[in-house]
CSV table of C-alpha atoms in Angstrom, one decimal:
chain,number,residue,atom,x,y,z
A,25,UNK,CA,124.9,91.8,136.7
A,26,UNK,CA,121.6,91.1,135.1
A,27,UNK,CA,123.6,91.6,131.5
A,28,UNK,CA,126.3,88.8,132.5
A,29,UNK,CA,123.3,86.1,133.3
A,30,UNK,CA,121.6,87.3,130.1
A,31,UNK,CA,125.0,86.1,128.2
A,32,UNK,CA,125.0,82.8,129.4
A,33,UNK,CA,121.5,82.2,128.1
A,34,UNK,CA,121.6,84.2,125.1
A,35,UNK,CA,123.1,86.5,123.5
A,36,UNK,CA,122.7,90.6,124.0
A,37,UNK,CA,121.9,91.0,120.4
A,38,UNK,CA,119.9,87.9,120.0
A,39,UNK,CA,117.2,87.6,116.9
A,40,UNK,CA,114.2,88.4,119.6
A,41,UNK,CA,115.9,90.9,121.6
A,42,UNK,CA,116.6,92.9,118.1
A,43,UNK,CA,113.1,92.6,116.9
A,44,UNK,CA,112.5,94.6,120.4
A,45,UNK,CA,114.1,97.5,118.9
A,46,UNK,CA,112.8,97.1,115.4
A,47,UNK,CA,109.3,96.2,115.3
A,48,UNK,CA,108.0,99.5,117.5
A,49,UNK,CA,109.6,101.7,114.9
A,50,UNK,CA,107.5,100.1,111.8
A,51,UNK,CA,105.3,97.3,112.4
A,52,UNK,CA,104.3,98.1,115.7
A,53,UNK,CA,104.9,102.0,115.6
A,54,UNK,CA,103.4,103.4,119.3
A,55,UNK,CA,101.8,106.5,117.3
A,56,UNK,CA,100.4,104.9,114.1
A,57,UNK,CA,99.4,101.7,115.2
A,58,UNK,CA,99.0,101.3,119.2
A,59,UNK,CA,97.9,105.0,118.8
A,60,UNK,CA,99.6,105.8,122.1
A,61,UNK,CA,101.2,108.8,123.3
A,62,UNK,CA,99.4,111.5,120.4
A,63,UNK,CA,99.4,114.6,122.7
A,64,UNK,CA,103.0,115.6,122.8
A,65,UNK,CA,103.2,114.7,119.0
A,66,UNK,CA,100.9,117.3,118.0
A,67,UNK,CA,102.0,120.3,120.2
A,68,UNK,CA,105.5,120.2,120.3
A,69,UNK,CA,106.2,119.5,116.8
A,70,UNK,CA,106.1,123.1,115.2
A,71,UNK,CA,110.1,122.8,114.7
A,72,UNK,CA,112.5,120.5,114.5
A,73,UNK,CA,114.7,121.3,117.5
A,74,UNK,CA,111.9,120.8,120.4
A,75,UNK,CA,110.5,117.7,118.2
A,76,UNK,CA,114.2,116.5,118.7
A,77,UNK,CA,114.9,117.5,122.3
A,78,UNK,CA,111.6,115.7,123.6
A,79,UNK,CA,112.1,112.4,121.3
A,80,UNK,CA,115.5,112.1,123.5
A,81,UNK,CA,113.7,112.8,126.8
A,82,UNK,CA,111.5,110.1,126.2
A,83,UNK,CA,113.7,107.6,124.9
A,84,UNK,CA,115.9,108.5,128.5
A,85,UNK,CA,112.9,108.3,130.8
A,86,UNK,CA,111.6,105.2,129.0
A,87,UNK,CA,114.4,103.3,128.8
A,88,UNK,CA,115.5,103.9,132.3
A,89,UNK,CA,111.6,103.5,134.0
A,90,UNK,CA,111.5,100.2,132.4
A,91,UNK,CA,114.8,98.9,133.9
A,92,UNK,CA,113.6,100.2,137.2
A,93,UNK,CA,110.3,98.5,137.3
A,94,UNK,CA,111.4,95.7,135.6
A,95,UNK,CA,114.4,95.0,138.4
A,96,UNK,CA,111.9,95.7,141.1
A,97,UNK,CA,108.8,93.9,139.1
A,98,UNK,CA,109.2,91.2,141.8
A,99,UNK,CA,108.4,93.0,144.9
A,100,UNK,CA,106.2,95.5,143.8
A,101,UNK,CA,102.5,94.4,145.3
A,102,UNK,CA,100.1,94.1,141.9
A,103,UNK,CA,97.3,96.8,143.7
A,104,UNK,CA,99.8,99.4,144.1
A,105,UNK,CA,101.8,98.9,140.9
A,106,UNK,CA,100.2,102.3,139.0
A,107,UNK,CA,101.2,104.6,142.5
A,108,UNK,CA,104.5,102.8,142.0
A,109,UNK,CA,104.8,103.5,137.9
A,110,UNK,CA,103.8,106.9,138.1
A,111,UNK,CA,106.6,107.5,141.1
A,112,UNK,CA,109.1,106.2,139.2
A,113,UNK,CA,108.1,107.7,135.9
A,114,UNK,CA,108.0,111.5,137.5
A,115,UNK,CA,111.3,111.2,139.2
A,116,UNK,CA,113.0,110.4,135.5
A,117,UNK,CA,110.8,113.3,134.3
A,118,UNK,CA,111.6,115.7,136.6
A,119,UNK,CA,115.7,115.1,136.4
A,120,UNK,CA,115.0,115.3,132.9
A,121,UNK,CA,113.5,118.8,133.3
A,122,UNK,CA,115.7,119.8,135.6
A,123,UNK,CA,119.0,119.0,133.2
A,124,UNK,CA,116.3,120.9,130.2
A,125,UNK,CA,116.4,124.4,132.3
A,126,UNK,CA,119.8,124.1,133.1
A,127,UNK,CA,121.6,123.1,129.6
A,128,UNK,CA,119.0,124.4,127.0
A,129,UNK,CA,117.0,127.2,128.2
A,130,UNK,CA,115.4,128.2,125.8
A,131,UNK,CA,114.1,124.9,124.1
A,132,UNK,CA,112.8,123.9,128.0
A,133,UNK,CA,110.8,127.4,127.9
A,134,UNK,CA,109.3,126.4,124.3
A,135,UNK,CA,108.6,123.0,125.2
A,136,UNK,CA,106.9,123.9,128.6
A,137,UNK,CA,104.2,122.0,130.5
A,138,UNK,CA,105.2,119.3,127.6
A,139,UNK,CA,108.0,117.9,129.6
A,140,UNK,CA,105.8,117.4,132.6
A,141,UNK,CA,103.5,116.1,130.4
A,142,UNK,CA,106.0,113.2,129.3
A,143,UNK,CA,104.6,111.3,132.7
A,144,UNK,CA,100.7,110.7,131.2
A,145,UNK,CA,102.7,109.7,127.9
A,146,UNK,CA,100.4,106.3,127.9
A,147,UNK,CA,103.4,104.8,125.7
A,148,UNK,CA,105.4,105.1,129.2
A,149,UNK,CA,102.7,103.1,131.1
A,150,UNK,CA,101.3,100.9,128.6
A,151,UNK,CA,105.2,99.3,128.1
A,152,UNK,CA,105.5,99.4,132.2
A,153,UNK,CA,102.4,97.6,132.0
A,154,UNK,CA,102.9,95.6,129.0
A,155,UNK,CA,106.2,94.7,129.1
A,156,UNK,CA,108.8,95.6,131.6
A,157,UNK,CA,106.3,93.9,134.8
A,158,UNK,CA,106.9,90.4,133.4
A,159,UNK,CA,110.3,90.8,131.7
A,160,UNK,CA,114.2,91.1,132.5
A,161,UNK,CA,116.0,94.4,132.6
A,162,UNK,CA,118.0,93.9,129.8
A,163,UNK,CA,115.0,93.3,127.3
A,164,UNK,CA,112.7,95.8,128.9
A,165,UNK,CA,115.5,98.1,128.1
A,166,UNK,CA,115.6,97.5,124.5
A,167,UNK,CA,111.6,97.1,124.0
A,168,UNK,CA,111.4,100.9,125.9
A,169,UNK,CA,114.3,102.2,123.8
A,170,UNK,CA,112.4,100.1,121.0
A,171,UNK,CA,109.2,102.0,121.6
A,172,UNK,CA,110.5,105.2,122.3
A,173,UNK,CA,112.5,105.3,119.2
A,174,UNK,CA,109.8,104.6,117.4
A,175,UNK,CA,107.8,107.4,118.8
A,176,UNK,CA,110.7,109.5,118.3
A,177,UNK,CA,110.7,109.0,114.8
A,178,UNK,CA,107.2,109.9,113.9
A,179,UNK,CA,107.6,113.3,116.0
A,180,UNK,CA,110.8,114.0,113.9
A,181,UNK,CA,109.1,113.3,110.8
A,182,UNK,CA,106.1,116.1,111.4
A,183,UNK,CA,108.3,118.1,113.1
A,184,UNK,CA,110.3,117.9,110.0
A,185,UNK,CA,107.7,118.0,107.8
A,186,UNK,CA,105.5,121.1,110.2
A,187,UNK,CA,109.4,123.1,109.9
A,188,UNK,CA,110.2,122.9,106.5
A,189,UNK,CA,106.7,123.9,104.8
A,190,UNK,CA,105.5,125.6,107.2
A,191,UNK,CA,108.5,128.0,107.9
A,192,UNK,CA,111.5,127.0,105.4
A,193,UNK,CA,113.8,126.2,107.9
A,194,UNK,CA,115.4,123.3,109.6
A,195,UNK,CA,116.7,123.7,113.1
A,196,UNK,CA,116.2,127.4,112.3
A,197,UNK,CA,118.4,127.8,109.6
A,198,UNK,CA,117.0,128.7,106.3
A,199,UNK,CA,117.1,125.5,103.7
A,200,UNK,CA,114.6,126.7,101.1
A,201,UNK,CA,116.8,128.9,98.6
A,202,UNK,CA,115.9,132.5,98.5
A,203,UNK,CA,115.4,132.3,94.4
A,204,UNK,CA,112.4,130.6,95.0
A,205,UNK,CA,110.7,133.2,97.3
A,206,UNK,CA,111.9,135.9,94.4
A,207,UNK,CA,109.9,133.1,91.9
A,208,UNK,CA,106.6,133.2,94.2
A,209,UNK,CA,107.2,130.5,96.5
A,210,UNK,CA,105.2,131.3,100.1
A,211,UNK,CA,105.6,129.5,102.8
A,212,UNK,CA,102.5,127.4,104.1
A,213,UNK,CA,100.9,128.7,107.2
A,214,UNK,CA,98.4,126.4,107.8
A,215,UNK,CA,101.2,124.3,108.9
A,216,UNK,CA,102.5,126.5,112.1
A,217,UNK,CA,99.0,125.9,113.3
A,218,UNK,CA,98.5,122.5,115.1
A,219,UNK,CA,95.1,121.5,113.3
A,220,UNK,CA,97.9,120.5,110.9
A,221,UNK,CA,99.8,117.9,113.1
A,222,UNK,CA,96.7,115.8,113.1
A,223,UNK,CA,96.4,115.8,109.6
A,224,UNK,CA,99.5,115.3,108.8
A,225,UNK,CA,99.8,112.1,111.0
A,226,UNK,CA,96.8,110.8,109.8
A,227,UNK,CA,98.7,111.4,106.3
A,228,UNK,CA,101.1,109.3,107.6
A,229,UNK,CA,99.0,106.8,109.2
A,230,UNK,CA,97.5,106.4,105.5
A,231,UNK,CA,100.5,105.9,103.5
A,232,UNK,CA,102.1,103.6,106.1
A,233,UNK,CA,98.7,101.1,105.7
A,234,UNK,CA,98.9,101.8,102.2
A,235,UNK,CA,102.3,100.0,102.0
A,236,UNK,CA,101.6,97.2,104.3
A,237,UNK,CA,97.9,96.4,103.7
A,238,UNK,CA,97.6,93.9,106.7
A,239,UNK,CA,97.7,96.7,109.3
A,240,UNK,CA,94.3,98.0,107.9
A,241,UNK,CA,91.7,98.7,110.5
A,242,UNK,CA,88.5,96.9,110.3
A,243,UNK,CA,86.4,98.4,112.3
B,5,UNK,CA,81.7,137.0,138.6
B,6,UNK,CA,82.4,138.5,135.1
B,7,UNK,CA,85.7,137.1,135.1
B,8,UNK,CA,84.9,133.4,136.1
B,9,UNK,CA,82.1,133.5,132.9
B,10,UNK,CA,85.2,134.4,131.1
B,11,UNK,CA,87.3,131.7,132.2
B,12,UNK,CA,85.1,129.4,131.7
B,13,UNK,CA,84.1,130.6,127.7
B,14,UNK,CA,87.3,130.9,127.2
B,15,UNK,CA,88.9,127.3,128.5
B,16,UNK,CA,85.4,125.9,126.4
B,17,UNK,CA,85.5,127.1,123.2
B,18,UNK,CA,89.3,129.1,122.7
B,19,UNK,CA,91.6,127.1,124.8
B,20,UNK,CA,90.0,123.8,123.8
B,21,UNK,CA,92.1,121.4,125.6
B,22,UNK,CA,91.5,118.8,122.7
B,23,UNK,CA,91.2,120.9,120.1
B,24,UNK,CA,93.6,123.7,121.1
B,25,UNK,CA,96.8,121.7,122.6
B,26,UNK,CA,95.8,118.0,121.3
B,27,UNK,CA,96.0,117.1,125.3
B,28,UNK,CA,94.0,113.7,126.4
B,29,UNK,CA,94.0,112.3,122.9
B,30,UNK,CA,94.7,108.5,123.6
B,31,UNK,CA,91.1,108.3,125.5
B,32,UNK,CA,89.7,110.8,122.8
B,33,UNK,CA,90.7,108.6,119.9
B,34,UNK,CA,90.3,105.0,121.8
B,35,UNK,CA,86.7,105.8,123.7
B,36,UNK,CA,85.2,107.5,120.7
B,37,UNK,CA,83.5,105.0,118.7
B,38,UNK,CA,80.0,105.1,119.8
B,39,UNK,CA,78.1,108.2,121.6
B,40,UNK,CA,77.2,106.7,124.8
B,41,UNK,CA,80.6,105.7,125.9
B,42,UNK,CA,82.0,109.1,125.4
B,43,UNK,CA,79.3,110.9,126.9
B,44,UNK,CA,80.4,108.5,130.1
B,45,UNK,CA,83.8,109.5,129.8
B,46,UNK,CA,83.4,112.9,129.5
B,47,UNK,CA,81.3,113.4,132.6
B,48,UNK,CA,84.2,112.0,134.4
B,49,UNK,CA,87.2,113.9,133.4
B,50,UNK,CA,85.0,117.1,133.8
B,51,UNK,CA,84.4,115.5,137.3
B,52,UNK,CA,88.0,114.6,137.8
B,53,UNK,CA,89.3,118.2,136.4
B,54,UNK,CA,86.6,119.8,138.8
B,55,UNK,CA,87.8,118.3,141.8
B,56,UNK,CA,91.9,118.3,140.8
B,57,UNK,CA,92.6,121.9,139.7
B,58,UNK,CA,91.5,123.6,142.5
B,59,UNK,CA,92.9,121.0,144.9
B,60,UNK,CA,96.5,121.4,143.2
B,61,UNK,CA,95.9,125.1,143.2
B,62,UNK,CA,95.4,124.7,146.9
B,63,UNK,CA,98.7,122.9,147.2
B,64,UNK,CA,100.9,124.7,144.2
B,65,UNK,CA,99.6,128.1,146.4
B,66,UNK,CA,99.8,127.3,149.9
B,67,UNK,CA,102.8,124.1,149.7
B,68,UNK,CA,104.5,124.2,146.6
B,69,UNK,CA,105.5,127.5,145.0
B,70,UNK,CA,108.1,129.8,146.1
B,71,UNK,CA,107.8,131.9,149.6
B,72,UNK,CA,104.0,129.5,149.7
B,73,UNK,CA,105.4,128.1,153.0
B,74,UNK,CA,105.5,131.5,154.3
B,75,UNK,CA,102.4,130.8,156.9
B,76,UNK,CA,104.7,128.5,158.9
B,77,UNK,CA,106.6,131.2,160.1
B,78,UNK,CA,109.4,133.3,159.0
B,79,UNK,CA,112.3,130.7,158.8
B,80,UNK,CA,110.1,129.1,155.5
B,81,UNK,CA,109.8,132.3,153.9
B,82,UNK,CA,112.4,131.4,151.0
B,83,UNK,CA,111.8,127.4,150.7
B,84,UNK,CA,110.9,127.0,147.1
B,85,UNK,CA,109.7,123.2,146.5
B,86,UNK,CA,108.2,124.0,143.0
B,87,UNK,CA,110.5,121.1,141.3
B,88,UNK,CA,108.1,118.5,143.4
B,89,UNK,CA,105.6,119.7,141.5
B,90,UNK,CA,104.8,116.6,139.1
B,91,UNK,CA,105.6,114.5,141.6
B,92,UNK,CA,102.7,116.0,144.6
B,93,UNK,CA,99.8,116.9,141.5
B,94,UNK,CA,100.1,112.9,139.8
B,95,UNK,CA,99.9,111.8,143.0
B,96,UNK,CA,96.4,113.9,144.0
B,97,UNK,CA,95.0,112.8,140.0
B,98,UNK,CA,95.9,109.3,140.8
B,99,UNK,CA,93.9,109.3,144.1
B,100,UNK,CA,90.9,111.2,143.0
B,101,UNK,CA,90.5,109.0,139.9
B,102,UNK,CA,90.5,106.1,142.3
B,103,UNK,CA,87.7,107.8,144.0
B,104,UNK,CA,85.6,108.9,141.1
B,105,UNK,CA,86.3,104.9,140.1
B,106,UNK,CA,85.1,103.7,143.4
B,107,UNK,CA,81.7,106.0,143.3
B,108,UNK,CA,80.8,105.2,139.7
B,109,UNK,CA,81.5,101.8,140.8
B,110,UNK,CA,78.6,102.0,143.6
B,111,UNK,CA,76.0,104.2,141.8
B,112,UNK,CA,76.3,103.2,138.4
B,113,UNK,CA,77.4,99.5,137.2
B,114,UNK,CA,76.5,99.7,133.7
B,115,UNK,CA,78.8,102.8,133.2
B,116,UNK,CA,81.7,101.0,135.4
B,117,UNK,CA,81.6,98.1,132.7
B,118,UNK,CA,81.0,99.9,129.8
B,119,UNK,CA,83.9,102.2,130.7
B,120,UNK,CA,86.0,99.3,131.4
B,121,UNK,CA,89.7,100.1,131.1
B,122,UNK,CA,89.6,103.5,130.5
B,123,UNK,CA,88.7,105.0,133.9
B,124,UNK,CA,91.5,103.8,135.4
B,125,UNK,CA,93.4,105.2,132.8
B,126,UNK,CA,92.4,108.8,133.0
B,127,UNK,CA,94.9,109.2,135.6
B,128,UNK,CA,97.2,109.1,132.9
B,129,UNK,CA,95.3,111.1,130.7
B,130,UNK,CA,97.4,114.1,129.7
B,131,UNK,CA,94.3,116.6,129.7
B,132,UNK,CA,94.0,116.0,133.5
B,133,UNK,CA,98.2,117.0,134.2
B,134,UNK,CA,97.9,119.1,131.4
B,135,UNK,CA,95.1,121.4,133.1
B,136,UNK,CA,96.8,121.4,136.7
B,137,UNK,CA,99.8,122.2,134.8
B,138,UNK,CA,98.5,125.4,132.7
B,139,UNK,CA,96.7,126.0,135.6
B,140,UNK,CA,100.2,127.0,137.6
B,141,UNK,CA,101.3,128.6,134.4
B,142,UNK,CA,98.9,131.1,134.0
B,143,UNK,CA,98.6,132.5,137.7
B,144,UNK,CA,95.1,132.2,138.3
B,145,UNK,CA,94.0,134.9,140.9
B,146,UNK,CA,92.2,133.1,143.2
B,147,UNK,CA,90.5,129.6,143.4
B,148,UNK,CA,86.9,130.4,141.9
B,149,UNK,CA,89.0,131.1,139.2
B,150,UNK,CA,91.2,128.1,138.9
B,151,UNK,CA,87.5,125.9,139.6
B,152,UNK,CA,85.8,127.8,136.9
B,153,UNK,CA,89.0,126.8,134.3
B,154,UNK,CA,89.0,123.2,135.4
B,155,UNK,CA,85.0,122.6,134.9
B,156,UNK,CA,85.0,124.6,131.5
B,157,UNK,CA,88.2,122.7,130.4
B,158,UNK,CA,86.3,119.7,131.7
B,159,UNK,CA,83.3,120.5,129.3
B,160,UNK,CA,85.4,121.5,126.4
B,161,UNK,CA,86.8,118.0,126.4
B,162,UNK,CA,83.4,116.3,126.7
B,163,UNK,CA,82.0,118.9,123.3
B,164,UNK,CA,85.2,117.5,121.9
B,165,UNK,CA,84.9,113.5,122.0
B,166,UNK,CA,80.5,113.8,122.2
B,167,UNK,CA,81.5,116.1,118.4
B,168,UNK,CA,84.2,113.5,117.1
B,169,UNK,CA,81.8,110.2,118.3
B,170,UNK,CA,78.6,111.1,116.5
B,171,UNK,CA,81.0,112.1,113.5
B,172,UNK,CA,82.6,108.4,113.8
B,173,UNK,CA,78.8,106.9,114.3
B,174,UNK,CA,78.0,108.5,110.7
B,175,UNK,CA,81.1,107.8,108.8
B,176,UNK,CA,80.7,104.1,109.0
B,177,UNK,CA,78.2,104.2,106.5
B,178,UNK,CA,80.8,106.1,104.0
B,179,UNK,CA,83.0,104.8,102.1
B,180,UNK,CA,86.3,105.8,102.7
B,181,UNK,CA,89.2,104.9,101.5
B,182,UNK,CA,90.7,101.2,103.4
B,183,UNK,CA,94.1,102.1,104.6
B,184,UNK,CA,92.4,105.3,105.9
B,185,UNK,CA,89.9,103.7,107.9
B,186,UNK,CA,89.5,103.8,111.6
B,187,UNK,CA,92.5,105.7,112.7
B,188,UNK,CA,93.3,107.4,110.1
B,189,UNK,CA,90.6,109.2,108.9
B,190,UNK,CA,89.4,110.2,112.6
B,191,UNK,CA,93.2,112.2,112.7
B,192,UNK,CA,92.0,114.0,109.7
B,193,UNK,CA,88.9,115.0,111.0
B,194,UNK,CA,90.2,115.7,114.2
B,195,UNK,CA,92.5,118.4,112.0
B,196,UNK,CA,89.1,120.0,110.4
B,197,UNK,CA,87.6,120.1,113.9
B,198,UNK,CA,90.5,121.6,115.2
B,199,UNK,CA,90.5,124.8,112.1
B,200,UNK,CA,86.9,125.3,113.0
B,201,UNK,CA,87.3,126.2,116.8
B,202,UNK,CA,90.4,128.2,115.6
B,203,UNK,CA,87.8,130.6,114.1
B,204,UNK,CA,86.8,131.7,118.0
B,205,UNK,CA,90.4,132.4,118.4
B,206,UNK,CA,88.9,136.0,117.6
B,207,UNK,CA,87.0,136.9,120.1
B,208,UNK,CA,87.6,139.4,122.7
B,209,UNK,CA,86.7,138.4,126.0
């Protein structure tokens, strides 16, 4: 319904609505510039596969939550909007943990009080807040799908990153070639530990401003 | 008695909730720029984390878990209601923060406007769900026990952001690098604060 009045007026892929999607991932990246949403990215991102699993969580609740709020934005009373966000917000997250301990086991066992922790992910209700209470459906879907892809992406980079030094594997299989153990390669363990996710986000946040210079923080 | 001292060194120092599991970062890294603020927030969330844990204890134990419902007779000897948990313990945080807002409110303005957005937002702070959360996981015997790990998670967050805010205070006056600045370089020193509490990881208690 709401898609078919968005046609009239413009169209679904319009030049704003794709700069939803785009700008979160780079210019406007949740993690490295709105610095929203760290916890999960540090704890979780050990290996790839549970870095992978959550990124898709998110992007479901996110993208859902902010259709939700934004189709009942209009008759939500502003003093209880939080009660209502947070409502909305765990119901996603526990269907989503429910489908984790029924279809992957094991990954919801590894992830653990991580998926519950998915409902204080302040990337959820700063876009709620931000966003979806003054939009349409249709572009608070993209801008939460927008968001969450790019917060997605920076946890697949470390976990990426945190698997293949830290363990030489990806996804548990072995990707580092067993000559160069026999030469005197050793794996890094500082990079199982989670000191290391900071650091190497904060790597990240320093080539990222390195590149594009205006994103430097004054302060 | 020996066992709540325990508790509480250990959720301080080992099971840092900051520096162990990177939980309540977004207020960590957005409240830490001068002392005085952080010191504010810290009190709270060692407020809010005293007051939540045990009450969600109370519930998870009593409402929540399996066989729990067992004191209203037989017939709800087998109701399990465990997947409400998020739901029920977000919707406690979310009312005691509103409390601890309205009290700081009335007793101390200064601290209300200097903590501005942010109090408010510690109901979303992951270190409050976090702690109710590890809390259920780890089967805490009783509820002196589950009030001793909420205060000394509580204080271990506010050595955490106190620690990181006098470092940022200093490092204004060094010259780092520019694209590292602000956000960046508080990451990497988050990371070296992080390997130095690993170091009580050793301890026997």
């Amino acid at each position: 319904m709401s898609e078919n009045t968005k046609n009239k007026a413009e169209p679904l892929f319009s030049y704003k609505n794709k700069k939803l999607i785009t700008n979160p991932i780079g210019k406007e990246n949740p993690i490295t510039i709105q610095v929203l949403g760290i916890c999960s990215v540090l704890a979780v991102t050990v290996q790839l596969r549970p870095s992978l699993v959550l990124a898709i969580a998110v992007v479901a609740v996110m993208g859902i939550s902010n259709v939700v709020i934004s189709l009942i934005r209009n008759i939500t009373p502003p003093r209880i909007r939080i009660i209502v966000q947070l409502t909305v917000i765990a119901s996603l997250v526990i269907i989503v943990d429910e489908v984790l301990k029924a279809a992957m086991y094991d990954v919801s066992r590894q992830l653990a009080i991580f998926v519950g922790l998915i409902i204080t992910n302040c990337i959820i209700m700063g876009r709620l807040e931000g966003f979806a209470l003054y939009n349409k459906p249709w572009p608070s879907f993209l801008d939460g799908i927008g968001n969450a892809s790019g917060y997605g992406a920076v946890l697949i980079a470390v976990g990426f990153i945190r698997e293949l030094f830290g363990s030489g594997t990806l996804m548990g299989q072995q990707v580092i070639p067993e000559f160069l153990y026999n030469i005197g390669y050793v794996d890094n363990g500082l990079f199982i530990l989670p000191p290391m996710a900071m650091i190497a986000v904060g790597v990240m946040i320093w080539v990222q401003r390195t590149r594009d210079p205006e994103l430097i923080d004054v302060s | 008695m020996e066992e709540l001292v325990n508790i509480f060194v250990r959720s301080v120092f080992i099971d840092n909730l900051v520096l162990a599991y990177y939980l309540g970062m977004c207020s960590y890294l957005a409240v830490s720029r001068t002392v005085q603020t952080s010191v504010g927030l810290g009190f709270a969330v060692i407020f809010v984390l005293g007051i939540t844990v045990p009450i969600n204890y109370l519930i998870d134990n009593y409402l929540l878990s399996r066989g729990a419902l067992a004191w209203l007779g037989p017939r709800f000897a087998e109701v399990d209601l465990s997947f409400l948990t998020f739901i029920v313990f977000i919707a406690i945080i979310a009312s005691m923060v509103q409390l601890v807002e309205m009290i700081i409110e009335k007793f101390s303005p200064t601290l209300y406007n200097s903590l501005g957005i942010f109090l408010p937002l510690i109901a979303v702070n992951c270190a409050i769900l976090g702690a109710s959360l590890f809390m259920q996981e780890r089967n805490y015997a009783n509820i002196a026990e589950a009030t001793s790990f909420g205060l000394g998670s509580g204080v271990g967050w506010f050595l955490a952001i106190v620690g990181i805010a006098a470092i940022r205070e200093k490092i204004r006056y060094s010259n780092v690098p520019a694209p590292l600045r602000g956000l960046g370089i508080t990451f990497i020193i988050t990371g070296l604060m992080g390997i130095a509490f690993m170091s009580f990881m050793g301890i026997e208690l």
